[in-house]
Amino acid sequence: LIRAQREKPRTMWPKITARRRGTVDRRVGVHRKIPLLLFLIVAFSTFLVILTYKGYQLRLFIEKIDHVSAAGDARVDDFFAQHEQYDDNVRVAVNGAMRVPPSDGPEDDDDVDGDDLHSRSGDVEKKIEDAARGDAVDTRVMFDDEEYERNDIGESINEEFPRRNHDDGAPPAGLIVRGKRDTYTPVPAKCRKKFYSIGKGRSTITPAFEAAGWKRVKKLKYAQIYMTQKGTGSKVFEDIKPWQRYSRVPGTISWDKKDRFLDGFIDYHEKNPDHELYFLPETYRLKKKLDRLAFSSRLDNGGMEEAWVLKQVNVNNGRGIEILAPGSIALKTAISRAYADDEHGYIAQSYVCNELTWTNGAKFDLRFFWLVASTDPPIVMYHDGYVRVGGASHNETDFSDTHKHLTNHKYRSEEVQKEGKVLAKHLYQRIRQHYEANKKHLSKLIHIDPAQHVINQMKESIATLYAAHIDNFPSKLKRRTENIFGLYGMDFIIDNNLSVFFIEAQSSPGIGKYQYHKTAFREIFRPVPYIIEEIQMKQETNPRGNILPLKRLGGYEVVYAGDWQYKYEGYRRTAVKTVCGSAKGEGDVAPDGAFVITPSHLQYRVVHRGTAGGSAPRPGQGVSAHYTGWLDGFDGKSKFDSSRDRDTLFTFNVGKGQVIRGWDESFSSMIVGERRQIIVPPELGYGSVGAGSVIPGGATLYFDVELIKLN
């Protein structure tokens, strides 16, 4: 610009003049550089402004993060106070010294007294050593005004729960269970018996740690345990130290989602074909083509006469469940609806029929618990839980209101929940009561205490669940910590044969509001701190030593340890499908010998069970049968026909209309060798017309029928 002004001082801006082709006018270049320089200056200034603003936002974000823990914990404290899950009066008595857990108020992050923490951890170390020597240890724990004591294996001795044979199926003597590492990093003295939690971390076992004398801190770096419901994908796990433990096993999505839950069991059964998965209801994954084809074939071959449950795979707590009544439009369209839903995956699961009902006649299921106490080595434990009772009298043949078939929190009996007689001990009382009422039949199937029989099935299902999904854990396990633990739930249903069905597992079991929840959770959570601390202490002091046996089980029972897993030896169950309203299958009978009434008003009862493992006839399949018919009741004087008297089998094709409707319905759900008494109303027999001079119009017919063979 200065050169241009010198050449032509009379003008402010250089004048662009015409030039010959092939020549260069330097003044044009000078003119073009001016806006470029201005653009660069403006751009650089804008960049500085944006950078300054972003830095300010980052500083505000960091300040906000510092307050998340306190604010989140305060909200959770309010939640627990409302539900009486814990209170500020929890006191812990250890060796006679009463100690009050620290308050949740503001805390200096650097207020860590190493000597004091070490002395407290030393109490636990001494107790473990004393227990190992068999010395008497004062392990009283006080909740409110109640005091509980534990013996050497941690059982309650106030008879709040009845004693059981906790050694039934225990790990074999001499089993060696140790981790894979040669050394385990010791916990720094200033961090021992401290935990860090945020958000949902307080919704499960945090109160138990507080009651055991642990202190909650506001910084993860000072905590021995991180209480969390987050997976290891969270950025906070980048700061986890080897000696720290966190309370959620990575990879639990492999069983928390219902389709992956089934995937694991299918893979396991392919590797272990001799291990019968008797506790799993018949299930199909409707997002998989082969499963859709199989389910469609199943519906075409008798499945439409059965009840099913349609479940969304990625939701829990009773949501996303639809009961599909036999022959309903909802059942007919289940496959197409599930396939068309791009947002959710679905499974179709057989409805468990012939269910054991509660004392009020309502449907119920079980919420029991399992603890992954260690992943290196794997140690899994079972614990009793409680019962969830439905809010209406249960009739498995009435699907006019499918909500009556649910037991989630929305449809439970408010009266039963408030009464609170739904703990494990009440379940065992109901089981034994049912056994005594049906002893003639059940004694042929069960040869031990019936309550223990039910427990053993649940224990095996939990051990198998972990074995079926253990391969999914290491691939997702970020080894920033040397060990992990987690407490989870499991849901079961029991039928009248005291057969247990494993419905699903829960990665985040919910918290209830009733007093019995508080009682149950106290029993479930209370031993966890001692179990986790004992395992970590043993690994620190003797890395290659045997972790088992554990001294402080507190009602927990080991079902998986190292390469050993619990199996209910000697127990076998027929895989025959039981149709709702029927008694098909080995040992399936109507309670107390009563007649079962089907939706069509056919009545029947089983007087002789069929062959174990026998099959029911397919639609259109030929059968050979014996029968006797009366007009005035079984063994009455008005017998009108009998194949037994002629000693000739009667042959027909089921479901083809070759016989009266009552026969078609009854024989379609019978198995070979089964004998029934059936009461056929006129509309399922010969109607108002009758049959010649033998059967008058409007007659109710009484038959004793027996399925001899399939043709």
PDB file of C-alpha atoms in Angstrom, residues 393-558:
ATOM      1  CA  SER A 393     -58.145 -65.659  42.954  1.00  0.00           C
ATOM      2  CA  HIS A 394     -56.299 -67.660  40.335  1.00  0.00           C
ATOM      3  CA  ASN A 395     -58.134 -69.625  37.640  1.00  0.00           C
ATOM      4  CA  GLU A 396     -55.719 -70.784  34.976  1.00  0.00           C
ATOM      5  CA  THR A 397     -58.548 -71.535  32.546  1.00  0.00           C
ATOM      6  CA  ASP A 398     -60.052 -68.029  32.741  1.00  0.00           C
ATOM      7  CA  PHE A 399     -58.256 -65.551  30.498  1.00  0.00           C
ATOM      8  CA  SER A 400     -61.021 -62.969  30.329  1.00  0.00           C
ATOM      9  CA  ASP A 401     -58.802 -60.671  32.410  1.00  0.00           C
ATOM     10  CA  THR A 402     -55.155 -61.502  31.739  1.00  0.00           C
ATOM     11  CA  HIS A 403     -53.987 -59.065  34.444  1.00  0.00           C
ATOM     12  CA  LYS A 404     -55.088 -61.630  37.019  1.00  0.00           C
ATOM     13  CA  HIS A 405     -52.262 -63.835  35.758  1.00  0.00           C
ATOM     14  CA  LEU A 406     -49.571 -61.301  36.695  1.00  0.00           C
ATOM     15  CA  THR A 407     -47.778 -60.921  40.024  1.00  0.00           C
ATOM     16  CA  ASN A 408     -45.750 -57.755  39.470  1.00  0.00           C
ATOM     17  CA  HIS A 409     -46.124 -54.835  41.871  1.00  0.00           C
ATOM     18  CA  LYS A 410     -49.084 -53.325  40.006  1.00  0.00           C
ATOM     19  CA  TYR A 411     -51.297 -56.378  40.429  1.00  0.00           C
ATOM     20  CA  ARG A 412     -50.212 -57.766  43.802  1.00  0.00           C
ATOM     21  CA  SER A 413     -52.499 -58.264  46.769  1.00  0.00           C
ATOM     22  CA  GLU A 414     -52.282 -55.169  48.949  1.00  0.00           C
ATOM     23  CA  GLU A 415     -53.795 -57.037  51.892  1.00  0.00           C
ATOM     24  CA  VAL A 416     -51.274 -59.880  51.742  1.00  0.00           C
ATOM     25  CA  GLN A 417     -48.370 -57.454  51.323  1.00  0.00           C
ATOM     26  CA  LYS A 418     -49.403 -55.471  54.400  1.00  0.00           C
ATOM     27  CA  GLU A 419     -49.850 -58.636  56.437  1.00  0.00           C
ATOM     28  CA  GLY A 420     -46.288 -59.524  55.525  1.00  0.00           C
ATOM     29  CA  LYS A 421     -46.565 -63.317  55.794  1.00  0.00           C
ATOM     30  CA  VAL A 422     -44.711 -63.785  52.520  1.00  0.00           C
ATOM     31  CA  LEU A 423     -41.174 -64.457  53.707  1.00  0.00           C
ATOM     32  CA  ALA A 424     -39.202 -67.611  52.978  1.00  0.00           C
ATOM     33  CA  LYS A 425     -40.426 -69.329  56.131  1.00  0.00           C
ATOM     34  CA  HIS A 426     -44.035 -68.775  55.070  1.00  0.00           C
ATOM     35  CA  LEU A 427     -43.247 -70.228  51.649  1.00  0.00           C
ATOM     36  CA  TYR A 428     -41.804 -73.373  53.226  1.00  0.00           C
ATOM     37  CA  GLN A 429     -44.903 -73.689  55.402  1.00  0.00           C
ATOM     38  CA  ARG A 430     -47.112 -73.466  52.296  1.00  0.00           C
ATOM     39  CA  ILE A 431     -44.994 -76.075  50.472  1.00  0.00           C
ATOM     40  CA  ARG A 432     -45.146 -78.536  53.352  1.00  0.00           C
ATOM     41  CA  GLN A 433     -48.873 -77.931  53.753  1.00  0.00           C
ATOM     42  CA  HIS A 434     -49.417 -78.716  50.069  1.00  0.00           C
ATOM     43  CA  TYR A 435     -47.211 -81.804  50.317  1.00  0.00           C
ATOM     44  CA  GLU A 436     -49.191 -83.213  53.252  1.00  0.00           C
ATOM     45  CA  ALA A 437     -52.491 -82.620  51.434  1.00  0.00           C
ATOM     46  CA  ASN A 438     -51.188 -84.484  48.360  1.00  0.00           C
ATOM     47  CA  LYS A 439     -48.783 -86.862  50.062  1.00  0.00           C
ATOM     48  CA  LYS A 440     -50.083 -90.008  48.352  1.00  0.00           C
ATOM     49  CA  HIS A 441     -49.101 -88.574  44.994  1.00  0.00           C
ATOM     50  CA  LEU A 442     -46.132 -86.344  45.823  1.00  0.00           C
ATOM     51  CA  SER A 443     -44.322 -88.895  47.966  1.00  0.00           C
ATOM     52  CA  LYS A 444     -43.690 -90.881  44.776  1.00  0.00           C
ATOM     53  CA  LEU A 445     -41.874 -87.902  43.245  1.00  0.00           C
ATOM     54  CA  ILE A 446     -40.129 -86.350  46.262  1.00  0.00           C
ATOM     55  CA  HIS A 447     -37.986 -88.284  48.730  1.00  0.00           C
ATOM     56  CA  ILE A 448     -36.600 -85.452  50.876  1.00  0.00           C
ATOM     57  CA  ASP A 449     -38.065 -82.498  52.755  1.00  0.00           C
ATOM     58  CA  PRO A 450     -40.358 -80.854  50.135  1.00  0.00           C
ATOM     59  CA  ALA A 451     -39.093 -77.354  50.965  1.00  0.00           C
ATOM     60  CA  GLN A 452     -35.502 -78.498  50.457  1.00  0.00           C
ATOM     61  CA  HIS A 453     -36.612 -80.132  47.206  1.00  0.00           C
ATOM     62  CA  VAL A 454     -37.783 -76.745  45.898  1.00  0.00           C
ATOM     63  CA  ILE A 455     -34.635 -74.985  47.125  1.00  0.00           C
ATOM     64  CA  ASN A 456     -32.359 -77.521  45.449  1.00  0.00           C
ATOM     65  CA  GLN A 457     -33.986 -76.859  42.079  1.00  0.00           C
ATOM     66  CA  MET A 458     -33.456 -73.119  42.476  1.00  0.00           C
ATOM     67  CA  LYS A 459     -29.836 -73.640  43.516  1.00  0.00           C
ATOM     68  CA  GLU A 460     -29.116 -75.736  40.440  1.00  0.00           C
ATOM     69  CA  SER A 461     -30.752 -73.204  38.135  1.00  0.00           C
ATOM     70  CA  ILE A 462     -28.577 -70.397  39.543  1.00  0.00           C
ATOM     71  CA  ALA A 463     -25.390 -72.455  39.242  1.00  0.00           C
ATOM     72  CA  THR A 464     -26.306 -73.325  35.658  1.00  0.00           C
ATOM     73  CA  LEU A 465     -27.124 -69.699  34.848  1.00  0.00           C
ATOM     74  CA  TYR A 466     -23.640 -68.609  35.858  1.00  0.00           C
ATOM     75  CA  ALA A 467     -22.006 -71.530  34.073  1.00  0.00           C
ATOM     76  CA  ALA A 468     -23.993 -70.743  30.921  1.00  0.00           C
ATOM     77  CA  HIS A 469     -22.918 -67.094  30.858  1.00  0.00           C
ATOM     78  CA  ILE A 470     -19.459 -67.106  32.420  1.00  0.00           C
ATOM     79  CA  ASP A 471     -17.823 -67.039  28.988  1.00  0.00           C
ATOM     80  CA  ASN A 472     -19.527 -63.701  28.327  1.00  0.00           C
ATOM     81  CA  PHE A 473     -17.872 -62.025  31.321  1.00  0.00           C
ATOM     82  CA  PRO A 474     -14.097 -62.083  30.586  1.00  0.00           C
ATOM     83  CA  SER A 475     -14.398 -60.560  27.103  1.00  0.00           C
ATOM     84  CA  LYS A 476     -16.045 -57.463  28.574  1.00  0.00           C
ATOM     85  CA  LEU A 477     -14.165 -57.432  31.837  1.00  0.00           C
ATOM     86  CA  LYS A 478     -11.733 -54.519  31.989  1.00  0.00           C
ATOM     87  CA  ARG A 479      -9.075 -55.778  34.340  1.00  0.00           C
ATOM     88  CA  ARG A 480      -8.466 -52.503  36.123  1.00  0.00           C
ATOM     89  CA  THR A 481      -9.511 -54.188  39.333  1.00  0.00           C
ATOM     90  CA  GLU A 482      -8.434 -57.584  40.608  1.00  0.00           C
ATOM     91  CA  ASN A 483     -11.889 -58.764  41.618  1.00  0.00           C
ATOM     92  CA  ILE A 484     -15.589 -57.898  41.362  1.00  0.00           C
ATOM     93  CA  PHE A 485     -18.828 -58.758  43.165  1.00  0.00           C
ATOM     94  CA  GLY A 486     -22.528 -58.217  42.560  1.00  0.00           C
ATOM     95  CA  LEU A 487     -25.931 -59.004  44.097  1.00  0.00           C
ATOM     96  CA  TYR A 488     -28.779 -59.981  41.801  1.00  0.00           C
ATOM     97  CA  GLY A 489     -32.339 -61.294  41.839  1.00  0.00           C
ATOM     98  CA  MET A 490     -34.087 -64.271  40.249  1.00  0.00           C
ATOM     99  CA  ASP A 491     -37.762 -65.058  39.662  1.00  0.00           C
ATOM    100  CA  PHE A 492     -39.351 -68.519  39.931  1.00  0.00           C
ATOM    101  CA  ILE A 493     -42.760 -70.200  39.675  1.00  0.00           C
ATOM    102  CA  ILE A 494     -43.754 -73.467  41.381  1.00  0.00           C
ATOM    103  CA  ASP A 495     -46.400 -75.894  40.144  1.00  0.00           C
ATOM    104  CA  ASN A 496     -48.508 -78.391  42.090  1.00  0.00           C
ATOM    105  CA  ASN A 497     -45.851 -81.079  41.638  1.00  0.00           C
ATOM    106  CA  LEU A 498     -43.415 -78.733  43.419  1.00  0.00           C
ATOM    107  CA  SER A 499     -41.501 -78.384  40.158  1.00  0.00           C
ATOM    108  CA  VAL A 500     -39.646 -75.074  39.883  1.00  0.00           C
ATOM    109  CA  PHE A 501     -39.503 -72.971  36.712  1.00  0.00           C
ATOM    110  CA  PHE A 502     -36.831 -70.302  36.274  1.00  0.00           C
ATOM    111  CA  ILE A 503     -38.562 -67.291  34.693  1.00  0.00           C
ATOM    112  CA  GLU A 504     -35.816 -64.636  34.534  1.00  0.00           C
ATOM    113  CA  ALA A 505     -32.869 -63.055  36.308  1.00  0.00           C
ATOM    114  CA  GLN A 506     -32.745 -59.432  37.517  1.00  0.00           C
ATOM    115  CA  SER A 507     -29.614 -57.296  37.412  1.00  0.00           C
ATOM    116  CA  SER A 508     -31.199 -54.539  39.517  1.00  0.00           C
ATOM    117  CA  PRO A 509     -33.868 -56.051  41.783  1.00  0.00           C
ATOM    118  CA  GLY A 510     -36.274 -53.411  43.040  1.00  0.00           C
ATOM    119  CA  ILE A 511     -36.947 -52.280  46.585  1.00  0.00           C
ATOM    120  CA  GLY A 512     -40.340 -52.652  48.227  1.00  0.00           C
ATOM    121  CA  LYS A 513     -42.101 -50.458  50.722  1.00  0.00           C
ATOM    122  CA  TYR A 514     -43.516 -52.957  53.211  1.00  0.00           C
ATOM    123  CA  GLN A 515     -42.100 -54.112  56.518  1.00  0.00           C
ATOM    124  CA  TYR A 516     -41.442 -57.623  55.225  1.00  0.00           C
ATOM    125  CA  HIS A 517     -39.177 -56.121  52.557  1.00  0.00           C
ATOM    126  CA  LYS A 518     -37.100 -54.564  55.316  1.00  0.00           C
ATOM    127  CA  THR A 519     -36.911 -57.887  57.150  1.00  0.00           C
ATOM    128  CA  ALA A 520     -35.983 -59.838  54.032  1.00  0.00           C
ATOM    129  CA  PHE A 521     -33.412 -57.331  52.781  1.00  0.00           C
ATOM    130  CA  ARG A 522     -31.788 -57.174  56.189  1.00  0.00           C
ATOM    131  CA  GLU A 523     -31.229 -60.932  56.054  1.00  0.00           C
ATOM    132  CA  ILE A 524     -30.076 -60.790  52.430  1.00  0.00           C
ATOM    133  CA  PHE A 525     -27.759 -57.774  52.567  1.00  0.00           C
ATOM    134  CA  ARG A 526     -26.333 -58.038  56.058  1.00  0.00           C
ATOM    135  CA  PRO A 527     -23.767 -60.815  55.397  1.00  0.00           C
ATOM    136  CA  VAL A 528     -22.443 -59.336  52.122  1.00  0.00           C
ATOM    137  CA  PRO A 529     -19.804 -56.953  53.604  1.00  0.00           C
ATOM    138  CA  TYR A 530     -18.297 -59.755  55.676  1.00  0.00           C
ATOM    139  CA  ILE A 531     -18.192 -62.173  52.723  1.00  0.00           C
ATOM    140  CA  ILE A 532     -16.544 -59.643  50.400  1.00  0.00           C
ATOM    141  CA  GLU A 533     -14.051 -58.497  53.028  1.00  0.00           C
ATOM    142  CA  GLU A 534     -13.083 -62.036  54.002  1.00  0.00           C
ATOM    143  CA  ILE A 535     -12.388 -63.009  50.383  1.00  0.00           C
ATOM    144  CA  GLN A 536     -10.263 -59.909  49.766  1.00  0.00           C
ATOM    145  CA  MET A 537      -8.401 -60.350  53.041  1.00  0.00           C
ATOM    146  CA  LYS A 538      -7.579 -63.971  52.226  1.00  0.00           C
ATOM    147  CA  GLN A 539      -6.311 -63.051  48.768  1.00  0.00           C
ATOM    148  CA  GLU A 540      -4.109 -60.296  50.162  1.00  0.00           C
ATOM    149  CA  THR A 541      -2.528 -62.416  52.879  1.00  0.00           C
ATOM    150  CA  ASN A 542      -2.257 -65.743  51.016  1.00  0.00           C
ATOM    151  CA  PRO A 543      -2.847 -65.316  47.253  1.00  0.00           C
ATOM    152  CA  ARG A 544      -2.392 -68.990  46.424  1.00  0.00           C
ATOM    153  CA  GLY A 545      -4.331 -70.244  49.434  1.00  0.00           C
ATOM    154  CA  ASN A 546      -7.764 -71.838  49.398  1.00  0.00           C
ATOM    155  CA  ILE A 547     -10.573 -69.290  49.790  1.00  0.00           C
ATOM    156  CA  LEU A 548     -13.085 -71.880  50.951  1.00  0.00           C
ATOM    157  CA  PRO A 549     -14.608 -72.443  53.376  1.00  0.00           C
ATOM    158  CA  LEU A 550     -15.887 -68.987  54.229  1.00  0.00           C
ATOM    159  CA  LYS A 551     -16.692 -68.330  57.886  1.00  0.00           C
ATOM    160  CA  ARG A 552     -19.380 -65.659  57.533  1.00  0.00           C
ATOM    161  CA  LEU A 553     -21.932 -66.970  55.036  1.00  0.00           C
ATOM    162  CA  GLY A 554     -24.945 -65.605  56.939  1.00  0.00           C
ATOM    163  CA  GLY A 555     -27.491 -67.849  55.232  1.00  0.00           C
ATOM    164  CA  TYR A 556     -25.808 -67.814  51.819  1.00  0.00           C
ATOM    165  CA  GLU A 557     -25.096 -71.186  50.197  1.00  0.00           C
ATOM    166  CA  VAL A 558     -22.280 -71.715  47.688  1.00  0.00           C
TER     167      VAL A 558
END
